[in-house]
Every structure is written in structure tokens, then in C-alpha cells.
Short mmCIF file of C-alpha atoms in Angstrom, two decimals:
data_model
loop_
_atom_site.label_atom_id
_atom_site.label_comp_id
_atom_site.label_asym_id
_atom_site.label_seq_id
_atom_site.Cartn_x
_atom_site.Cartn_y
_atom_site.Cartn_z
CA UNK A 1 -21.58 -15.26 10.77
CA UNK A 2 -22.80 -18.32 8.67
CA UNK A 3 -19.96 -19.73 6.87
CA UNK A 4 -20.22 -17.95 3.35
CA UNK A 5 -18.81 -19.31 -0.44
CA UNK A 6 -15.68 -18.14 0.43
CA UNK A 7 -14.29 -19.10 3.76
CA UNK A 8 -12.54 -22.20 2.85
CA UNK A 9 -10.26 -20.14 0.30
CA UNK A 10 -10.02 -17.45 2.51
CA UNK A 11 -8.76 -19.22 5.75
CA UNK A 12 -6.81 -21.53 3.69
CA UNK A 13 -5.16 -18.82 2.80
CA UNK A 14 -4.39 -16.95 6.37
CA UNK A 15 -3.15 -20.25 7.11
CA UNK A 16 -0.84 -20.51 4.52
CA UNK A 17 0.56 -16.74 5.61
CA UNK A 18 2.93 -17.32 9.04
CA UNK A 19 1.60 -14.30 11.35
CA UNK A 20 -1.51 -14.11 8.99
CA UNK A 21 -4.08 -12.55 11.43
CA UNK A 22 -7.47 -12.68 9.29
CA UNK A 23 -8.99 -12.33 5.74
CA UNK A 24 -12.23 -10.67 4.90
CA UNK A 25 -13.68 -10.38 1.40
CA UNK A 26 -16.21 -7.20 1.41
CA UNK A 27 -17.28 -4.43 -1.11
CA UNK A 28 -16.24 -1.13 -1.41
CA UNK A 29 -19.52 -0.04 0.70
CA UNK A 30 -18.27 -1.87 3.80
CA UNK A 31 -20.76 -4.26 3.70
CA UNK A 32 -18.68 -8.09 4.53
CA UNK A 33 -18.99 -10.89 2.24
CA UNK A 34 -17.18 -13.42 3.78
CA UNK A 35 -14.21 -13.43 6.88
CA UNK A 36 -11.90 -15.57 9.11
CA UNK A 37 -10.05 -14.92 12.20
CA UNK A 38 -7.12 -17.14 12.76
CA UNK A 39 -8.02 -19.10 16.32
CA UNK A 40 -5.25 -17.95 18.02
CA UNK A 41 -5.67 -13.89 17.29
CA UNK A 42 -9.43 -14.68 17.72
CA UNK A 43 -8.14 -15.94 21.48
CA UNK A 44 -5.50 -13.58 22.24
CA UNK A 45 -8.26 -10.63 21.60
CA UNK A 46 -10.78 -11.96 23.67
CA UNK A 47 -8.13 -12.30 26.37
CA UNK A 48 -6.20 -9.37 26.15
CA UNK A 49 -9.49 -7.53 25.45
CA UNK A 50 -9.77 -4.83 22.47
CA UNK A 51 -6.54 -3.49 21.78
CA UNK A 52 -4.30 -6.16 21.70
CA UNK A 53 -5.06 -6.10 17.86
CA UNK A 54 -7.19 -3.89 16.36
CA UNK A 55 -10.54 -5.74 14.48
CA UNK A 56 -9.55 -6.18 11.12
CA UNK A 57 -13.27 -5.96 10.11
CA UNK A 58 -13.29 -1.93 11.27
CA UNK A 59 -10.41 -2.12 9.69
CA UNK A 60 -11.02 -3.27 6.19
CA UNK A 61 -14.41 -1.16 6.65
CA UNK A 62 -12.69 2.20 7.02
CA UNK A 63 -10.19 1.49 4.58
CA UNK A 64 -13.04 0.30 1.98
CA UNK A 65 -13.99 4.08 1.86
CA UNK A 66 -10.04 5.55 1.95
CA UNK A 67 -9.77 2.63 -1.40
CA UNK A 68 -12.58 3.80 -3.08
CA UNK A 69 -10.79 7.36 -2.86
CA UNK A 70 -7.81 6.30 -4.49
CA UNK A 71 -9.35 4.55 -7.18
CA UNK A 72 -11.14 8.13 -8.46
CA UNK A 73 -8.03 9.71 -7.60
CA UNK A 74 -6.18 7.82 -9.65
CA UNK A 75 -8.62 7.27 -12.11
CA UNK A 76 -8.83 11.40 -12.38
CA UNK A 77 -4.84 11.34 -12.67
CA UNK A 78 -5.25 8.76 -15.46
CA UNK A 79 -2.93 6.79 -13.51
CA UNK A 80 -4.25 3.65 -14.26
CA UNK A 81 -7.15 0.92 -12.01
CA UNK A 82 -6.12 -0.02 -8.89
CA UNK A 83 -5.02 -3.43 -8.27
CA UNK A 84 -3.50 -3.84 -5.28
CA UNK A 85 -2.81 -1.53 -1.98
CA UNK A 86 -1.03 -2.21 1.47
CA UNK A 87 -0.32 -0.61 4.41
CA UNK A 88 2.16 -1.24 6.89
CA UNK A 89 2.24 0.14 10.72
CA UNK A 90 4.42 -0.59 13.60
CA UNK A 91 1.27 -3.43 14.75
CA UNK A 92 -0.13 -4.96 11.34
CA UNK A 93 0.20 -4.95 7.76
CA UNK A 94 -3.01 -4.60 6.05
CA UNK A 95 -2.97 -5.98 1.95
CA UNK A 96 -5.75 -5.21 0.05
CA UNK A 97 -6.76 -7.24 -3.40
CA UNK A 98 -8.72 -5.39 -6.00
CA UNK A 99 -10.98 -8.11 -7.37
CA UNK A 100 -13.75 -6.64 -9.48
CA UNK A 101 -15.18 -2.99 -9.29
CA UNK A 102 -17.25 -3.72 -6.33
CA UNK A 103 -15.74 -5.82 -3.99
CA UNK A 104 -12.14 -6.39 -2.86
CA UNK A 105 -10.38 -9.08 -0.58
CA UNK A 106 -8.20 -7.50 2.62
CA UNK A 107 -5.59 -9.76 4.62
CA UNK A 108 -3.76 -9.16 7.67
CA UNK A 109 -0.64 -9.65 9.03
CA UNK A 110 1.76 -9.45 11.92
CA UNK A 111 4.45 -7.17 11.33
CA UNK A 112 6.83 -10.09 11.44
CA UNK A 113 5.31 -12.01 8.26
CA UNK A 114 6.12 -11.73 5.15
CA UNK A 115 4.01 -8.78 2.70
CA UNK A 116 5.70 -10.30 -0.56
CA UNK A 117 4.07 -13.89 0.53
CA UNK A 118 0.63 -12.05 1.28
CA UNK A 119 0.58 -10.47 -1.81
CA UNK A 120 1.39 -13.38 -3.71
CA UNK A 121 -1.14 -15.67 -2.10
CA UNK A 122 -3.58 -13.05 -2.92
CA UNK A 123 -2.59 -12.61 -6.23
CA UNK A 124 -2.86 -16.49 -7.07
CA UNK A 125 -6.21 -16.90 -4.91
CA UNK A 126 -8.00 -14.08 -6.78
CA UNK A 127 -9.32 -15.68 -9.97
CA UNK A 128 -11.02 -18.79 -7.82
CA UNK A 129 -12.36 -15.91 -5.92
CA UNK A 130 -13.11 -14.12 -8.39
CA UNK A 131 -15.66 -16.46 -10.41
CA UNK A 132 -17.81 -16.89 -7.20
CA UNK A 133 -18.63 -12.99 -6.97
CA UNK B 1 13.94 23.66 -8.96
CA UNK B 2 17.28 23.89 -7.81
CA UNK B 3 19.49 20.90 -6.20
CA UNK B 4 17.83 20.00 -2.47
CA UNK B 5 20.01 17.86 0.18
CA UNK B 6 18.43 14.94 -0.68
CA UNK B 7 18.66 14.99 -4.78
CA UNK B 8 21.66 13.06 -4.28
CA UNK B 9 20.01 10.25 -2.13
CA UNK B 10 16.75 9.82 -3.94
CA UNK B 11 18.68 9.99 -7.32
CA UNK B 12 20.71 6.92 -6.43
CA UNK B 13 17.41 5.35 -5.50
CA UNK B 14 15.96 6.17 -8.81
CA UNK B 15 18.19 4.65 -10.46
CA UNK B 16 19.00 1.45 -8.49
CA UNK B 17 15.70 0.47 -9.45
CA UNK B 18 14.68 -1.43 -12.52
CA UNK B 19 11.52 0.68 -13.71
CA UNK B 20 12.04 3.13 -11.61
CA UNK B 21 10.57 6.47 -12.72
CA UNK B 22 10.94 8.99 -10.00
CA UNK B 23 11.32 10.02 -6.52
CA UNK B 24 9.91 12.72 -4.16
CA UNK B 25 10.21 14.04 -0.77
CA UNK B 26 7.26 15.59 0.23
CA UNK B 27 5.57 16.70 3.53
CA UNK B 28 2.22 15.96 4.05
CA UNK B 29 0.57 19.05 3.24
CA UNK B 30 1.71 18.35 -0.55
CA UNK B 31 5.00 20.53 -0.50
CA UNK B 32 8.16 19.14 -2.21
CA UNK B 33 11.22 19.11 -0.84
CA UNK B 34 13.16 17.25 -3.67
CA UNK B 35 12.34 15.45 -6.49
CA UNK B 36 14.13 13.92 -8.91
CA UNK B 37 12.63 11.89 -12.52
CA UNK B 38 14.71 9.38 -14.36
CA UNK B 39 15.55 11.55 -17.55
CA UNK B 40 14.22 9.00 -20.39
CA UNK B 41 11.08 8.93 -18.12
CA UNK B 42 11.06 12.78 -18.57
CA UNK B 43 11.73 12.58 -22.47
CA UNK B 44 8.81 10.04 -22.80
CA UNK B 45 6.47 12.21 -21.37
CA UNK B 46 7.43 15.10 -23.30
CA UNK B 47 7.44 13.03 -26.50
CA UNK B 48 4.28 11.54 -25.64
CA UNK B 49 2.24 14.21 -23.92
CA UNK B 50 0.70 13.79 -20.80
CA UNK B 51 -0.70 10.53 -19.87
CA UNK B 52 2.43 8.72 -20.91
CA UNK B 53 2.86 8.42 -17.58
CA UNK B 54 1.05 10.47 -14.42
CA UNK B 55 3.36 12.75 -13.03
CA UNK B 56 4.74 11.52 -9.93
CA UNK B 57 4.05 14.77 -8.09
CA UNK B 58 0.64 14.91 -8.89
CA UNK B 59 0.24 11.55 -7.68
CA UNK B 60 2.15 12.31 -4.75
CA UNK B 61 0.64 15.75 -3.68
CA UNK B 62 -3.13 14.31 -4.22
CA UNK B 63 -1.86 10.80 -2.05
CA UNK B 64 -0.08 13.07 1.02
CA UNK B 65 -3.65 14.14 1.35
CA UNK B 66 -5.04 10.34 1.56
CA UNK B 67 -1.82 9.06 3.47
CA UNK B 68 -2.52 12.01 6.53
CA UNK B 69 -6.19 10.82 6.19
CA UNK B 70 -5.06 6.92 6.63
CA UNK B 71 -2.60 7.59 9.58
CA UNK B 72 -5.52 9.30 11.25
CA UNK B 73 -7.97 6.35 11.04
CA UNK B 74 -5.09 4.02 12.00
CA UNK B 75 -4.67 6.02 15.05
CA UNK B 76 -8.50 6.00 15.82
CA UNK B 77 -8.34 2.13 15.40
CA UNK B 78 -5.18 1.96 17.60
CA UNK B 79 -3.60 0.10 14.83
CA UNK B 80 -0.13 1.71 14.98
CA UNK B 81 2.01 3.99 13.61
CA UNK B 82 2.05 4.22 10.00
CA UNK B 83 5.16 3.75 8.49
CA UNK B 84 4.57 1.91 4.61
CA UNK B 85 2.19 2.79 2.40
CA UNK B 86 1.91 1.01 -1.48
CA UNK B 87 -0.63 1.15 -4.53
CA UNK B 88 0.26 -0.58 -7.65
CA UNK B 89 -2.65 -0.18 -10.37
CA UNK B 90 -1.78 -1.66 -14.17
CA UNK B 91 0.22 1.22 -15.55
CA UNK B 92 2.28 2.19 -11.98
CA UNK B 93 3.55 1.21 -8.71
CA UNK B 94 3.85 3.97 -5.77
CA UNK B 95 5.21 3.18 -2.58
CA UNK B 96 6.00 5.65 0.28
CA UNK B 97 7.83 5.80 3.24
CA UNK B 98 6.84 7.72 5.97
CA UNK B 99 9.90 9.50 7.35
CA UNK B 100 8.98 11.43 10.31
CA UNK B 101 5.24 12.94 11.61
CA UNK B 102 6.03 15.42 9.02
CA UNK B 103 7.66 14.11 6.01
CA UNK B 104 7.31 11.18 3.72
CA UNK B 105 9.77 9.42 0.64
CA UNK B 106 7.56 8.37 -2.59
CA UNK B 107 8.91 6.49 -4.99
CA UNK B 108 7.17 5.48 -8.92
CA UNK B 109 8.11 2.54 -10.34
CA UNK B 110 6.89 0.86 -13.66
CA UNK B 111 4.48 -2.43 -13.51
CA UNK B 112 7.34 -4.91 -14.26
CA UNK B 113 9.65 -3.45 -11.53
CA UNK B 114 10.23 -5.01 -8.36
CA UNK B 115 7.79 -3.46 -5.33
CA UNK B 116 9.92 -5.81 -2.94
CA UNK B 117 13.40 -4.25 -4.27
CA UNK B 118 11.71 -0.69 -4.32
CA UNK B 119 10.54 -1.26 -0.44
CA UNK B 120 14.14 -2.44 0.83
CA UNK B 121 15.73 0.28 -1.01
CA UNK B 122 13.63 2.84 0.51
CA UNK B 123 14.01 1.66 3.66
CA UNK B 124 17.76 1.47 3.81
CA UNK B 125 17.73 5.07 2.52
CA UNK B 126 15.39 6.49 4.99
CA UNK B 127 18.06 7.16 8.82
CA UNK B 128 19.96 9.09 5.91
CA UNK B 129 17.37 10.92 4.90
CA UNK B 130 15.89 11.42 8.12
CA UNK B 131 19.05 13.11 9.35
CA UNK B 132 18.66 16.05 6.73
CA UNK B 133 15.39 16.64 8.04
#
């Protein structure tokens, strides 16, 4: 993929985030914007072959459509608009950055960084980000 | 509903937090097992009416649905077992806990509350919980 607006302030800021895997911007149709693979995890997949972590770009694609969900779920609960979801699993920690209506910026981690950090450096990155969309 | 095994736990958890609104055990097909609301929470929404606040069941019933859906894909990506799950949007914070393949903690807490502090707690609460289970 060509490099895209984005993918300076995206891998700036997986490389800010110890055990950050990857970073994708994309909209809530799947369809990617911008991503970046840390060099390393980009290795240790091809090595280890598929499995060793799961693609955070199938990743952030099925969870585009299980985010979209939540947002008219909550939106029919009157519960407010979504901002900001993560997940967390035994492998990888998955944060998720509501940016505007369409599109939303995903991050991944290894289980043995720090969520508070991700969410911060999201949360501080998201207006530059934000402008360029 | 009458006093559970676990109103005692998830009441101290309630109330530990700053902004925290409620707590609920719930299995994933959307049945409660205990729940308990912070009792000015309760009084606001009476005074109020609904949408005061969403009611933490509601939100909790209609996000066991999209939680089991989640741990599903997860599994089809081979991305782990899920064990966190947290949504903040501008007028709530959830975050759950899954407990066991059956049973999960929620927890509400208000925007200006701590999702960190709300995370740990929940964590150190959940071998407890588990036991009861």
C-alpha cells in the first residue's frame, strides 16, 4: 500500500506505544485508509507464519461492523456517541478511536503494554488526524 | 430482586469508584444474576425520567449480545480469549469483565471517572467472584 496522509502520525504513534503491534485508520465499511505494521511483528508473522498474531487489518475490519453495532445500540438506548472502545484478549489488546461518523482509528497492542498509554496517544493524536479526513 | 451472593462484592465496587453508577453480573444470554445501582444514581433517574442516565441493564443485556458476538470473531481470527471489554461514549463509560465462558461483571461509570481505576478494581474482584459461580 502507497504510503497514505496519515502514516507518519500513525507509526509515530505505534512507536511511541512499547508492544504497539500496528495502527490502521479505516471507515466503518471496512474499507482502509491508511496502516502500519511495526517491523518487527511484520517479521515475526512472516516467520512464524499466520497465527503467531492475528492481522490486525481482519481485525479492525470485523470489528468496524461489531462498532457500527454499538453505536445504534447505544444511540437507540440514548446512551450517548461512541468515543472510544477496546478489547482485551489473552494475545492483543485492540483500542479503537472514534474520529468522525465515518471513519475511526484502531491500534494494537501486546498484552504486556500499556491500554491507558494507547488510549492516551490516541486521544491526543486524534484532532491532527482528524483535520486530514 | 432480592440480595444475590455477589450484591456484597459488586456493591463495594460501586462504590469504590468515583462516578460509579452501577454494577451487574450477567450471563451472556442477558440474564442477571445481581445488580446493584448507586442509590443517588437511582434517585436521579427517578427525578429526572429516563434518559438521565441509560439503565445499566439495558445496556448490559443489549451488549452480552455484542460481547458473545465479539468473542466469536476473536476466536475465528485466533486472536485469543476474550477477557476485557470497554466503551466509553460522552455521557458513560462501560467496562466488562468476562468471568468465565458463561458469565461476565459490567460495571457503569460516569465520563469524569477513572476507566483505569474501574479496570483494576474489577479485576481484583473477579477470583472472588468467580468462586460463587
Amino acid at each position: 500500500m502507497a504510503d497514505g496522509p496519515f502514516r507518519e502520525q500513525i507509526k509515530r504513534l505505534v512507536e511511541r506505544l512499547e508492544g504497539g503491534v500496528a495502527a490502521v485508520m479505516m471507515g466503518f465499511d471496512g474499507i482502509t485508509l491508511d496502516s502500519y505494521v511495526q517491523p518487527r511483528e511484520a517479521a515475526a508473522t512472516a516467520q512464524h507464519g499466520a497465527g503467531a498474531l492475528p492481522d490486525i487489518l481482519t481485525m479492525a475490519m470485523e470489528f468496524a461492523h461489531l462498532i457500527a453495532q454499538a453505536r445504534r445500540t447505544l444511540q437507540s438506548l440514548d446512551a450517548g456517541t461512541l468515543e472510544e472502545f477496546t478489547l482485551r484478549t489473552d494475545t492483543i489488546t485492540l483500542a479503537v478511536r472514534v474520529l468522525t461518523p465515518e471513519y475511526f482509528l484502531a491500534c494494537a497492542v501486546l498484552p504486556e503494554g500499556s491500554l491507558g498509554k494507547a488510549r492516551y496517544l490516541m486521544r491526543v493524536a486524534a484532532p491532527a488526524l482528524r483535520v486530514e479526513l
